[in-house]
Short mmCIF file of C-alpha atoms in Angstrom, two decimals:
data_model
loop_
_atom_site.label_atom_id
_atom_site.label_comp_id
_atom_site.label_asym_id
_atom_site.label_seq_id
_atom_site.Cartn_x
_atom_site.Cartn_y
_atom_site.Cartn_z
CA UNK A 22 -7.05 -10.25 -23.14
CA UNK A 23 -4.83 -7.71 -22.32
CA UNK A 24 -1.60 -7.87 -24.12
CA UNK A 25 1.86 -6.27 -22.47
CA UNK A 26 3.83 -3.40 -24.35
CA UNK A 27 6.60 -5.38 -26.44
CA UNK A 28 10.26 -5.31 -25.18
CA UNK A 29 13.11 -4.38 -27.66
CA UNK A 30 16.33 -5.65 -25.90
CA UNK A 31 14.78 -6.43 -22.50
CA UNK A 32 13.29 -2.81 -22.32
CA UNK A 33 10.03 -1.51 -22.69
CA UNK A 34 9.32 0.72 -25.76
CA UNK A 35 6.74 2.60 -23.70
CA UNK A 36 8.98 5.36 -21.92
CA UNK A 37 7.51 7.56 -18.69
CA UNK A 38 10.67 9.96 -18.77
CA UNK A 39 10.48 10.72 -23.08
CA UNK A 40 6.76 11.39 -23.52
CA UNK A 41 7.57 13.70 -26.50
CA UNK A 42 9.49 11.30 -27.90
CA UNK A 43 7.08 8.43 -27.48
CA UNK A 44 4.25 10.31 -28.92
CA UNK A 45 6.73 10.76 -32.30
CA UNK A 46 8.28 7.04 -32.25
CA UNK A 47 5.94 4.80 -30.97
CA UNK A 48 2.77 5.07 -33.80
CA UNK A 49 5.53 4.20 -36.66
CA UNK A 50 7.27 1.55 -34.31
CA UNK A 51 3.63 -0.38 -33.06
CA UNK A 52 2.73 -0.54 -37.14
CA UNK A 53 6.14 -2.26 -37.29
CA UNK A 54 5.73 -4.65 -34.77
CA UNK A 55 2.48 -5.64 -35.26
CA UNK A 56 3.17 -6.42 -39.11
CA UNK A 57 6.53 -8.35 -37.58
CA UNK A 58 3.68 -10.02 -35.56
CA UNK A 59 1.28 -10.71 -38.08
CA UNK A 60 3.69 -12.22 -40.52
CA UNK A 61 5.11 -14.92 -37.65
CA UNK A 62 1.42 -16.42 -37.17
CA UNK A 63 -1.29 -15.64 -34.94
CA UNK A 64 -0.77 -14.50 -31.63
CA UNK A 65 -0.52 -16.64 -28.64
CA UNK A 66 -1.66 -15.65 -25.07
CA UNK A 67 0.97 -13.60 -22.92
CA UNK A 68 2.71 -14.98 -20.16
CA UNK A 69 2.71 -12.87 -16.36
CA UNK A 70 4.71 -10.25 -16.60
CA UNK A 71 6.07 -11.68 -12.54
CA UNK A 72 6.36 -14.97 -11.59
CA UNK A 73 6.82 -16.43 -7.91
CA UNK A 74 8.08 -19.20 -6.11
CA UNK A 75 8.01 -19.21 -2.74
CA UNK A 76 7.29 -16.09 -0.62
CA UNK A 77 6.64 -14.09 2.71
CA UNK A 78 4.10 -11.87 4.26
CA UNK A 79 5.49 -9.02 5.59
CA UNK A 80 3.81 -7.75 9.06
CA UNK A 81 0.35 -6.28 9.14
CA UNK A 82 -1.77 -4.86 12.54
CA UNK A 83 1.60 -5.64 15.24
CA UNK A 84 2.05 -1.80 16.21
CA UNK A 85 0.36 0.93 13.78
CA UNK A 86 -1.25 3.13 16.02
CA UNK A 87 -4.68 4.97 16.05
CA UNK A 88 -5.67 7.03 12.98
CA UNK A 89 -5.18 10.35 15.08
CA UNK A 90 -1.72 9.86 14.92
CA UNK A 91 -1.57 9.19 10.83
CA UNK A 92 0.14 12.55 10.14
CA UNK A 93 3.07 12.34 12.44
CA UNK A 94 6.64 12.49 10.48
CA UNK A 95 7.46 8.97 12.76
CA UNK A 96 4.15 7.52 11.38
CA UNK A 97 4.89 8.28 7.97
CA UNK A 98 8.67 8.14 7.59
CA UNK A 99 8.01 4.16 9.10
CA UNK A 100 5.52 3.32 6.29
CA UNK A 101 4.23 0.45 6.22
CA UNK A 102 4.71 -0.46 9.89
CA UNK A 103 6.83 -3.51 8.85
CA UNK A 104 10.14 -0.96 8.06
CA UNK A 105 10.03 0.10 11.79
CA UNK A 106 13.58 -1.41 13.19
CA UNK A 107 14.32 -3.55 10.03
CA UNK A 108 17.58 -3.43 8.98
CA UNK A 109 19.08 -4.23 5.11
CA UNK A 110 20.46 -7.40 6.41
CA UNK A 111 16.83 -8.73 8.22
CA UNK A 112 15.84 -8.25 4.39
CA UNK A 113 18.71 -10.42 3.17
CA UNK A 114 18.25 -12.93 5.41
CA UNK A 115 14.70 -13.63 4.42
CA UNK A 116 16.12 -13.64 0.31
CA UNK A 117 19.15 -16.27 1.81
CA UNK A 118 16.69 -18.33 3.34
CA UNK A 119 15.38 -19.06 -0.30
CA UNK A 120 12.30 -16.41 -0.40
CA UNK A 121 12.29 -15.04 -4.15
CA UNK A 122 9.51 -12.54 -3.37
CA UNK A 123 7.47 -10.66 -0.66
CA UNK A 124 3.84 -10.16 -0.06
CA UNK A 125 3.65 -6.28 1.15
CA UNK A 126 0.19 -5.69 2.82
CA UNK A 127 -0.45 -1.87 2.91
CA UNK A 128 -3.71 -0.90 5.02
CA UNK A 129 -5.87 1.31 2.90
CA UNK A 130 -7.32 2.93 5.51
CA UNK A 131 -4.30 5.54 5.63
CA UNK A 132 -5.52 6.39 2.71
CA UNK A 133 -8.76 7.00 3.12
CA UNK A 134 -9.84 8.14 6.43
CA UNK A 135 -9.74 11.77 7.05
CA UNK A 136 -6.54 11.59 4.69
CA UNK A 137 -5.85 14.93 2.84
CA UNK A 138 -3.82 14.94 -0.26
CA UNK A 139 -0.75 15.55 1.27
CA UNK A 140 -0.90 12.45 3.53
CA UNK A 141 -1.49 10.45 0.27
CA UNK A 142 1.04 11.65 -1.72
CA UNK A 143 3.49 10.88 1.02
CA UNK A 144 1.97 7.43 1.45
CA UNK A 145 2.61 6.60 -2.09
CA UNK A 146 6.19 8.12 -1.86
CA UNK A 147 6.89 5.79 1.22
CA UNK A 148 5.62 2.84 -0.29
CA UNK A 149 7.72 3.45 -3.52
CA UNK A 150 10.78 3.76 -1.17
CA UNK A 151 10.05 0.62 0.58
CA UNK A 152 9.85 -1.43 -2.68
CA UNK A 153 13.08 0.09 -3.62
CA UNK A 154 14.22 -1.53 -0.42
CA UNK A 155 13.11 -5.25 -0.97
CA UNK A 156 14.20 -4.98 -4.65
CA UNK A 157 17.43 -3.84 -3.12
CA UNK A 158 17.82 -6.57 -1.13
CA UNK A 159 17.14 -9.25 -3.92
CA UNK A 160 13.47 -9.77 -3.52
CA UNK A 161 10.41 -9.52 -5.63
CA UNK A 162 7.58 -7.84 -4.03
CA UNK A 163 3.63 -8.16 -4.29
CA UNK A 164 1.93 -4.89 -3.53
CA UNK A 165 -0.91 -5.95 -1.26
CA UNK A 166 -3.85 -2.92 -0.19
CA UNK A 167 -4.84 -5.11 2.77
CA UNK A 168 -7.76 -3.94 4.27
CA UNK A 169 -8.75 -4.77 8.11
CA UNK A 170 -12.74 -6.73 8.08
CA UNK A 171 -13.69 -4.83 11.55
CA UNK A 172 -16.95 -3.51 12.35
CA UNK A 173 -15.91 -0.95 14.40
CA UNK A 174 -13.55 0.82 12.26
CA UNK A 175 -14.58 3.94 10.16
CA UNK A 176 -13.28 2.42 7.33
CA UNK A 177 -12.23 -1.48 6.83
CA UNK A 178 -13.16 -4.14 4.75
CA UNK A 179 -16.41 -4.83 5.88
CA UNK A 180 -17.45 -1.01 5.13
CA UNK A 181 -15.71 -0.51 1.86
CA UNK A 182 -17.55 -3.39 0.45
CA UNK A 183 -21.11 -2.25 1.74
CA UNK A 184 -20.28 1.50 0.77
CA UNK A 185 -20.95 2.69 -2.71
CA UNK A 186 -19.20 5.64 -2.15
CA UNK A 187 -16.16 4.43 0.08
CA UNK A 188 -15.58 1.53 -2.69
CA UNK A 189 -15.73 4.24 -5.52
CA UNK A 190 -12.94 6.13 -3.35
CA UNK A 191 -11.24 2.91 -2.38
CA UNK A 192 -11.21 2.86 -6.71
CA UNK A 193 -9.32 6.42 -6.72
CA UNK A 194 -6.70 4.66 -4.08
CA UNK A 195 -6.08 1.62 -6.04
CA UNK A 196 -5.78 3.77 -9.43
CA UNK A 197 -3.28 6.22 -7.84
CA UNK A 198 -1.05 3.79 -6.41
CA UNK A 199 -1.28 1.66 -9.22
CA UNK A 200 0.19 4.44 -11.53
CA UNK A 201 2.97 4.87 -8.95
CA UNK A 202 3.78 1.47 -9.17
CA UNK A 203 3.71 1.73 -12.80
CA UNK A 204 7.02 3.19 -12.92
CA UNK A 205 8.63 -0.02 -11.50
CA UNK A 206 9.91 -3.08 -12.99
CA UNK A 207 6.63 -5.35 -14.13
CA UNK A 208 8.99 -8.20 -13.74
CA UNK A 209 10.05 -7.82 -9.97
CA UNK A 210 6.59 -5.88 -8.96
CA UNK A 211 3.27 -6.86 -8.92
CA UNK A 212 -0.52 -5.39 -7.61
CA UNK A 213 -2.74 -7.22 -5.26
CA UNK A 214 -5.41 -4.51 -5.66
CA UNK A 215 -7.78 -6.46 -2.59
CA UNK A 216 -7.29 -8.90 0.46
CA UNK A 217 -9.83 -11.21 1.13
CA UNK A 218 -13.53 -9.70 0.37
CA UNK A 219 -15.60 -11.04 3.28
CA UNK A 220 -18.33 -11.30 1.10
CA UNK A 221 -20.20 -14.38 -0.92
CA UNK A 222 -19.77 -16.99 1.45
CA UNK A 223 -23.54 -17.78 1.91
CA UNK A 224 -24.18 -20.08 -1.48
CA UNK A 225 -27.72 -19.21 -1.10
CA UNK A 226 -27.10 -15.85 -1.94
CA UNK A 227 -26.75 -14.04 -5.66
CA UNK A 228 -22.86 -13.55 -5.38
CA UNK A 229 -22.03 -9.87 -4.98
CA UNK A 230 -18.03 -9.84 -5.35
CA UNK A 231 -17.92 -11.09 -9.12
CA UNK A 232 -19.36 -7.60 -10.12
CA UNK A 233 -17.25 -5.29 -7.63
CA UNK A 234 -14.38 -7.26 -8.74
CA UNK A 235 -14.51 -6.72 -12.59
CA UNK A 236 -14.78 -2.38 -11.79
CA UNK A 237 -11.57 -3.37 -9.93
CA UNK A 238 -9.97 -4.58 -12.26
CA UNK A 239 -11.04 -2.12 -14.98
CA UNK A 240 -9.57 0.41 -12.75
CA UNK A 241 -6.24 -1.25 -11.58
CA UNK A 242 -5.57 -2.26 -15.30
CA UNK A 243 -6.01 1.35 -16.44
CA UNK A 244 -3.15 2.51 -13.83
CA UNK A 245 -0.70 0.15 -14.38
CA UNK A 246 -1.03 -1.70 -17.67
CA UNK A 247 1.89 -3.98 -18.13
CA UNK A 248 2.30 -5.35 -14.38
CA UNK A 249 0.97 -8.52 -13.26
CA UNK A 250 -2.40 -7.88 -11.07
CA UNK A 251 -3.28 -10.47 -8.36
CA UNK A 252 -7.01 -11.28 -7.69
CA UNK A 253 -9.56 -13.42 -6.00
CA UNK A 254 -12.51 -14.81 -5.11
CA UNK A 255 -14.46 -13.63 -2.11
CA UNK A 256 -15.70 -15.26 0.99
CA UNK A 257 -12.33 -14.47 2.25
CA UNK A 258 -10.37 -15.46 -0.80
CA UNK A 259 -11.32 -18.61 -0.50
CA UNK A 260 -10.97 -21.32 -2.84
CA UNK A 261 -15.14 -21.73 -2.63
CA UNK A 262 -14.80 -17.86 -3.35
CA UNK A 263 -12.58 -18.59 -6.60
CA UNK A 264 -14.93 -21.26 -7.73
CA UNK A 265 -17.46 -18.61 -8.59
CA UNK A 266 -15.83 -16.37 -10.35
CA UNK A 267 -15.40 -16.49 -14.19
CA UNK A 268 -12.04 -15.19 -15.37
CA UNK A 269 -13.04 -15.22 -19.09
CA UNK A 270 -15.23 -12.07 -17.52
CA UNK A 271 -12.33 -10.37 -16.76
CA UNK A 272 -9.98 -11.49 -19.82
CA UNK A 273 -6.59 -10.55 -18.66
CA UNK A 274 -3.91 -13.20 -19.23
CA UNK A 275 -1.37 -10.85 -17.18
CA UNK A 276 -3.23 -12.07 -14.13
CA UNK A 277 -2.34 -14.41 -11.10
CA UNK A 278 -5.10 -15.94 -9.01
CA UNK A 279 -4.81 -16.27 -5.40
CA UNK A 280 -6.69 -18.21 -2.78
CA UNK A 281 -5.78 -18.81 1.16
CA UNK A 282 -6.42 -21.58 3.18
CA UNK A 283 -5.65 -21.94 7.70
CA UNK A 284 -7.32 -25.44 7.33
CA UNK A 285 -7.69 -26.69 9.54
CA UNK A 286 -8.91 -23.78 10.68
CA UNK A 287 -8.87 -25.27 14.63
CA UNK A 288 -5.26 -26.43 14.77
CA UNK A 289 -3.82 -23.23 13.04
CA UNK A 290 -6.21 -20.65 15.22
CA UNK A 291 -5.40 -21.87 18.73
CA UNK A 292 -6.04 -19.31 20.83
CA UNK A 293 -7.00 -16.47 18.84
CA UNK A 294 -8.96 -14.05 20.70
CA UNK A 295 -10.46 -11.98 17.32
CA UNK A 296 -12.10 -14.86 16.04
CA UNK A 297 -15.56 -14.14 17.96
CA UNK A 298 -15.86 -17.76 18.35
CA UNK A 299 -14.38 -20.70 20.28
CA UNK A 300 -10.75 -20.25 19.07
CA UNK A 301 -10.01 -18.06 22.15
CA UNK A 302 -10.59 -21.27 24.60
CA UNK A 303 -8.27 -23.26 22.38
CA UNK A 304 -4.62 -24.39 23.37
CA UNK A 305 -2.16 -27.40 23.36
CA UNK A 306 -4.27 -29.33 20.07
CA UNK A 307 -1.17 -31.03 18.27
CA UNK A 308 -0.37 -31.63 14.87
CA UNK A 309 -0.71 -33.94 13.44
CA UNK A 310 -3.71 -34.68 15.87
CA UNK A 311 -2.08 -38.09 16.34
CA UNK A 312 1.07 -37.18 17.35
CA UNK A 313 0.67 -37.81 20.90
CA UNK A 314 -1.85 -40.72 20.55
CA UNK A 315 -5.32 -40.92 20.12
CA UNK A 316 -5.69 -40.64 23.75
CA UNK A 317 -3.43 -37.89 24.63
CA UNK A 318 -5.58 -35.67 21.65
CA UNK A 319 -9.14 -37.32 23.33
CA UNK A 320 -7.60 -35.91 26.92
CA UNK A 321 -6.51 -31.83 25.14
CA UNK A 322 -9.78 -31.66 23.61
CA UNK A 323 -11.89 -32.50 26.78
CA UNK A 324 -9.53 -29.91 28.73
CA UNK A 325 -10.48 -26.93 25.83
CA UNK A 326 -14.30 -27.81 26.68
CA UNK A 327 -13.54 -27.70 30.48
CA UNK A 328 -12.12 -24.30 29.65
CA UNK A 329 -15.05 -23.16 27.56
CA UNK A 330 -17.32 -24.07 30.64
CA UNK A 331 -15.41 -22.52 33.17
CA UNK A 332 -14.63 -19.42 31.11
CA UNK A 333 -16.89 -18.39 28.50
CA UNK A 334 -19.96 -16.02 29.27
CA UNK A 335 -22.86 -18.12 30.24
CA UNK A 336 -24.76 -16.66 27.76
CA UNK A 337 -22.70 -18.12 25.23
CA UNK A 338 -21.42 -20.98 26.66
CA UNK A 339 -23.63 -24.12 24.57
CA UNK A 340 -23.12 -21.96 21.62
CA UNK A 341 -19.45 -22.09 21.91
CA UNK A 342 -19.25 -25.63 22.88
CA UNK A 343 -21.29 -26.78 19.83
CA UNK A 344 -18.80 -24.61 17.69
CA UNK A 345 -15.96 -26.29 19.37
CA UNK A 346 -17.30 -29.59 18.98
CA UNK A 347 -18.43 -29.57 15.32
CA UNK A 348 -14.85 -28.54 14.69
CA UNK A 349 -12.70 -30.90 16.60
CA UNK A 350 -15.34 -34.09 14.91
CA UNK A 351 -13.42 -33.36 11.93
CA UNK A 352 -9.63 -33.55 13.00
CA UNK A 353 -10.04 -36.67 15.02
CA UNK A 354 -7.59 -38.75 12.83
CA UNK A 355 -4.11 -37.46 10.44
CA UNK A 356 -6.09 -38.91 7.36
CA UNK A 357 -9.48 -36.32 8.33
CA UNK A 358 -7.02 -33.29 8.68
CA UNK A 359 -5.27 -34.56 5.80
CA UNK A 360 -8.60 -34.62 3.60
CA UNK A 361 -9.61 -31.02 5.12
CA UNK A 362 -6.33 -29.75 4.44
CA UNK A 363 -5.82 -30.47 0.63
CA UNK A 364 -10.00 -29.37 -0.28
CA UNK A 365 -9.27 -25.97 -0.97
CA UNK A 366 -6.30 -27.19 -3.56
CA UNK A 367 -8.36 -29.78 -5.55
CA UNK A 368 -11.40 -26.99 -5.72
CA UNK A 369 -8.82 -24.84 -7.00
CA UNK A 370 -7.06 -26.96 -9.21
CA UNK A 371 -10.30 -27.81 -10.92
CA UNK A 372 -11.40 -24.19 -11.48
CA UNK A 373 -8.04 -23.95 -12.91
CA UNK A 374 -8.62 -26.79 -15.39
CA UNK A 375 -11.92 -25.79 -16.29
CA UNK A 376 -10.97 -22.46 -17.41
CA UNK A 377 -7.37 -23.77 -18.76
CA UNK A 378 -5.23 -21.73 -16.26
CA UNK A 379 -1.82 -22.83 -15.97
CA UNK A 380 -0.42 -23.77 -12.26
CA UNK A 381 1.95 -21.07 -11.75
CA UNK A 382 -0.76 -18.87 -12.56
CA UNK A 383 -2.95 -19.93 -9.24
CA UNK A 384 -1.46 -18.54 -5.77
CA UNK A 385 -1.69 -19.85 -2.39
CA UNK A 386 -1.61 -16.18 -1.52
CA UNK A 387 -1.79 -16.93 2.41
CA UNK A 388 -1.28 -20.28 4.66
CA UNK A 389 -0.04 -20.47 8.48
CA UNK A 390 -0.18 -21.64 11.73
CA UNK A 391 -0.65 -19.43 14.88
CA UNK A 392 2.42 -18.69 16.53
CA UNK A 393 1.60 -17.70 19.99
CA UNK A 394 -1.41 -15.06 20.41
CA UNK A 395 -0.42 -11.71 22.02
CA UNK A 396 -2.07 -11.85 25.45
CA UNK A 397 -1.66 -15.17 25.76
CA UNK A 398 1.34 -17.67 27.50
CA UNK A 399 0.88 -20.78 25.52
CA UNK A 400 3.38 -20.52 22.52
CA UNK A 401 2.97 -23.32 19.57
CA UNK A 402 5.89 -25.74 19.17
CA UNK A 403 7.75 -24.62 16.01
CA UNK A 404 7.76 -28.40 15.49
CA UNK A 405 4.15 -28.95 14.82
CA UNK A 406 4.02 -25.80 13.09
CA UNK A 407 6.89 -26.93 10.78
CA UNK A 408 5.05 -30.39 10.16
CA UNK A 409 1.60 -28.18 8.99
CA UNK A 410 3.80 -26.15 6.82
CA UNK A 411 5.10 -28.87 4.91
CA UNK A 412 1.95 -30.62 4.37
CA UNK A 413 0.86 -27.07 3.10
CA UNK A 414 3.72 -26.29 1.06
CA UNK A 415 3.96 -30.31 -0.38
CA UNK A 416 -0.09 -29.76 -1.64
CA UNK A 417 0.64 -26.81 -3.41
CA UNK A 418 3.94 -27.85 -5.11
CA UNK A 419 2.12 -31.09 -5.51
CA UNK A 420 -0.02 -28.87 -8.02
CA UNK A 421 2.80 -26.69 -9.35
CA UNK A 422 1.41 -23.75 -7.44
CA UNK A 423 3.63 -20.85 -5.88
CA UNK A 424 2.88 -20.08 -2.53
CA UNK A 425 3.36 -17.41 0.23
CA UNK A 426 3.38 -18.17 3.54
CA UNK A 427 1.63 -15.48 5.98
CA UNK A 428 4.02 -13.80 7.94
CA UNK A 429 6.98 -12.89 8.97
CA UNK A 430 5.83 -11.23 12.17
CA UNK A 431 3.20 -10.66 14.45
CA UNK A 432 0.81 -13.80 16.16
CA UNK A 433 1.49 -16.09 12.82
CA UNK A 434 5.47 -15.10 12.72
CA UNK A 435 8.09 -17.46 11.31
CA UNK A 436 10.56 -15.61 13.22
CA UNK A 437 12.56 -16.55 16.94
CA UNK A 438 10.84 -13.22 17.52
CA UNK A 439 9.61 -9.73 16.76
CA UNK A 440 13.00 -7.63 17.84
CA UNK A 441 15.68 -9.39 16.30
CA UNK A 442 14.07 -10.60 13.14
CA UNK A 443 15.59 -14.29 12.98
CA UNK A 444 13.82 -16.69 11.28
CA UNK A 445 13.07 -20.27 13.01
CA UNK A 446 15.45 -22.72 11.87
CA UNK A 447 12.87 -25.16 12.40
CA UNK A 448 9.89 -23.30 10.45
CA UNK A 449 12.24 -23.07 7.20
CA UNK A 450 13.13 -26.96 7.49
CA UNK A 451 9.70 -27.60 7.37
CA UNK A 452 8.92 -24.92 4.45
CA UNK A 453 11.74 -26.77 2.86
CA UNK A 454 13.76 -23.81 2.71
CA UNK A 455 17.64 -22.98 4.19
CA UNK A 456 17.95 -22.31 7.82
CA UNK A 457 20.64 -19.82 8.29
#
């Protein structure tokens, strides 16, 4: 367990501007409160430091150029990319619409490729200044290193994981910023030390993230010990992912769990071309699949398999169409997507149970539904969107769990659009929030 510093009237006694001073009060002061503590009973486990509601991504991926251009003063006087054209009122306007916190993904990769001290200092600085600006504007805000899973990048999630040496320098990253972030308010900033480890989802295999995630910890807790960490499972932060980890392992009671869920994952991926699979093919599927009739659904899915035929490399074509298939068989009816939809939350409701962690302290870290894909015409109606959003947002109040929805930007944005930054009316209805 790892117990907070005690407050004396609503401050901290630890002090990072009087380290003389702390070295001289604090040994006499801890004996005092600890005998305080001793002689009121025995000690009950600590609450999170932060606590959440309802929240936003910020955007990720939409414009950050190429790593050769990571030094430039307009790189790094716009970091992260979200602060590019946002104005103090677009930041209001997401706290009026009844968001008490923001989910702030930083790409690590910044800091890490090719990135001399300099750059990472600056980094840090930046990101300081830009939680400044969200606390300014009423808002909590979860620090979120959100790696990219890619292949082809020289470093992304995929490589940190299978790199001894890039993970134990990924460490460095997380305990650097972590002290920065230190210096904040543990009650309006939290650390989401990794997104989604794209590791563990084959059950056959000895699970690999359970060990990689306990050095994180270790590490992130060192940095920044009173502030509220966010972790996961892996296999994408899954709630299969959470299922196999065991938080008495790590011991931390200052410590939110997160999981995401897109299911189902071929209504809320229409048209994504960086899936590698069928998704790219995949247009006009309602929701709820019965909204339109039974028929009208039968007729979109037999025009997304005429596409796959007439599109789709040959080579790949029955592969594709199997995928497709297998998919769509389980979103045939309202009840099937229904069923699909709330898994993840009674998997993670029942890890919760079993290791006696409260509601609030289990996150629906990320949930959404494609928005329109960026080389493509077909836009989703904010309507059906809206209706998945409140089915989404109903299952995890349902279970008393806080929730962030991913994003306000980019292919999954809850906004008109990308320039002007206002939100759909029609996407807050249905996140039961205030349009403005």
């Amino acid at each position: 367990m790892v117990l907070p510093f005690c407050r004396l009237g609503g401050h901290f006694v630890q002090s990072h501007d009087q380290k003389d001073a702390k070295e001289l009060i604090l040994p006499s002061l801890r004996a005092l409160l600890c005998f305080s503590c001793l002689m009121a009973g025995p000690v009950t486990a600590s609450a999170t430091t932060f606590t959440m509601k309802h929240g936003l991504s910020l955007d990720l991926w939409t414009t950050w150029p190429g790593p050769e251009r990571w030094d430039e003063e307009a790189v790094l006087a716009n970091f992260p990319e979200w602060r590019q054209g946002v104005s103090a009122d677009n930041l209001q306007d997401i706290r009026k619409a009844g968001f008490d916190f923001v989910r702030m993904p930083i790409d690590p990769a910044i800091f890490l490729e090719d990135a001399s001290d300099k750059r990472v200092t600056r980094l840090i600085a930046e990101t300081l200044r830009s939680v400044d600006m969200l606390h300014e504007a009423g808002l909590k805000v979860i620090v979120d290193l959100h790696s990219i899973p890619s292949d082809v990048r020289k470093v992304g999630t995929n490589q940190v994981l299978a790199d001894k040496d890039l993970f134990s320098r990924y460490l460095d990253v997380v305990r650097r910023l972590g002290q920065a972030l230190a210096r904040t308010d543990p009650a309006t900033t939290a650390f989401e030390p990794f997104n989604e480890p794209v590791v563990d989802c084959d059950p056959t295999l000895f699970p690999k993230w359970p060990s990689m995630l306990e050095q994180l910890h270790s590490v992130a807790r060192k940095a920044i010990p009173n502030h509220t960490l966010i972790l996961s499972g892996g296999c994408w932060s899954s709630a299969h992912g959470l299922e196999k980890i065991d938080p008495e392992r790590i011991a931390d009671d200052n410590v939110i769990w997160t999981f995401h869920s897109y299911e189902p994952y071929v209504l809320t991926h229409q048209g994504a071309d960086w899936t590698g699979d069928s998704m790219s093919y995949v247009e006009g599927l309602p929701y709820p699949p019965d909204l339109m009739g039974e028929k009208a659904f039968e007729e979109r899915l037999a025009a997304v398999r005429q596409t796959i035929e007439a599109k789709a490399p040959e080579e790949r074509r029955e592969e594709l169409l199997t995928g497709f298939n297998e998919m769509a068989g389980g979103v045939m009816s309202y009840e099937q997507v229904l069923t699909m939809l709330n898994e993840p939350f009674d998997k993670a409701e029942a890890w919760g149970k079993e290791y006696e962690i409260p509601p609030e302290r289990i996150f629906l870290g990320e949930f959404g539904m494609i928005r329109q894909e960026y080389r493509k015409e077909f836009r989703m109606p904010s309507t059906w969107r809206a209706a998945y959003l409140k089915d989404m947002t109903g299952a995890a109040e349902k279970r008393g769990f806080p929730w962030s929805v991913w994003s306000w930007g980019g292919a999954f944005g809850i906004t008109l659009d990308d320039d002007k930054r206002v939100l759909d009316p029609v996407i807050l209805k249905g996140l039961g929030l205030k349009p403005q």
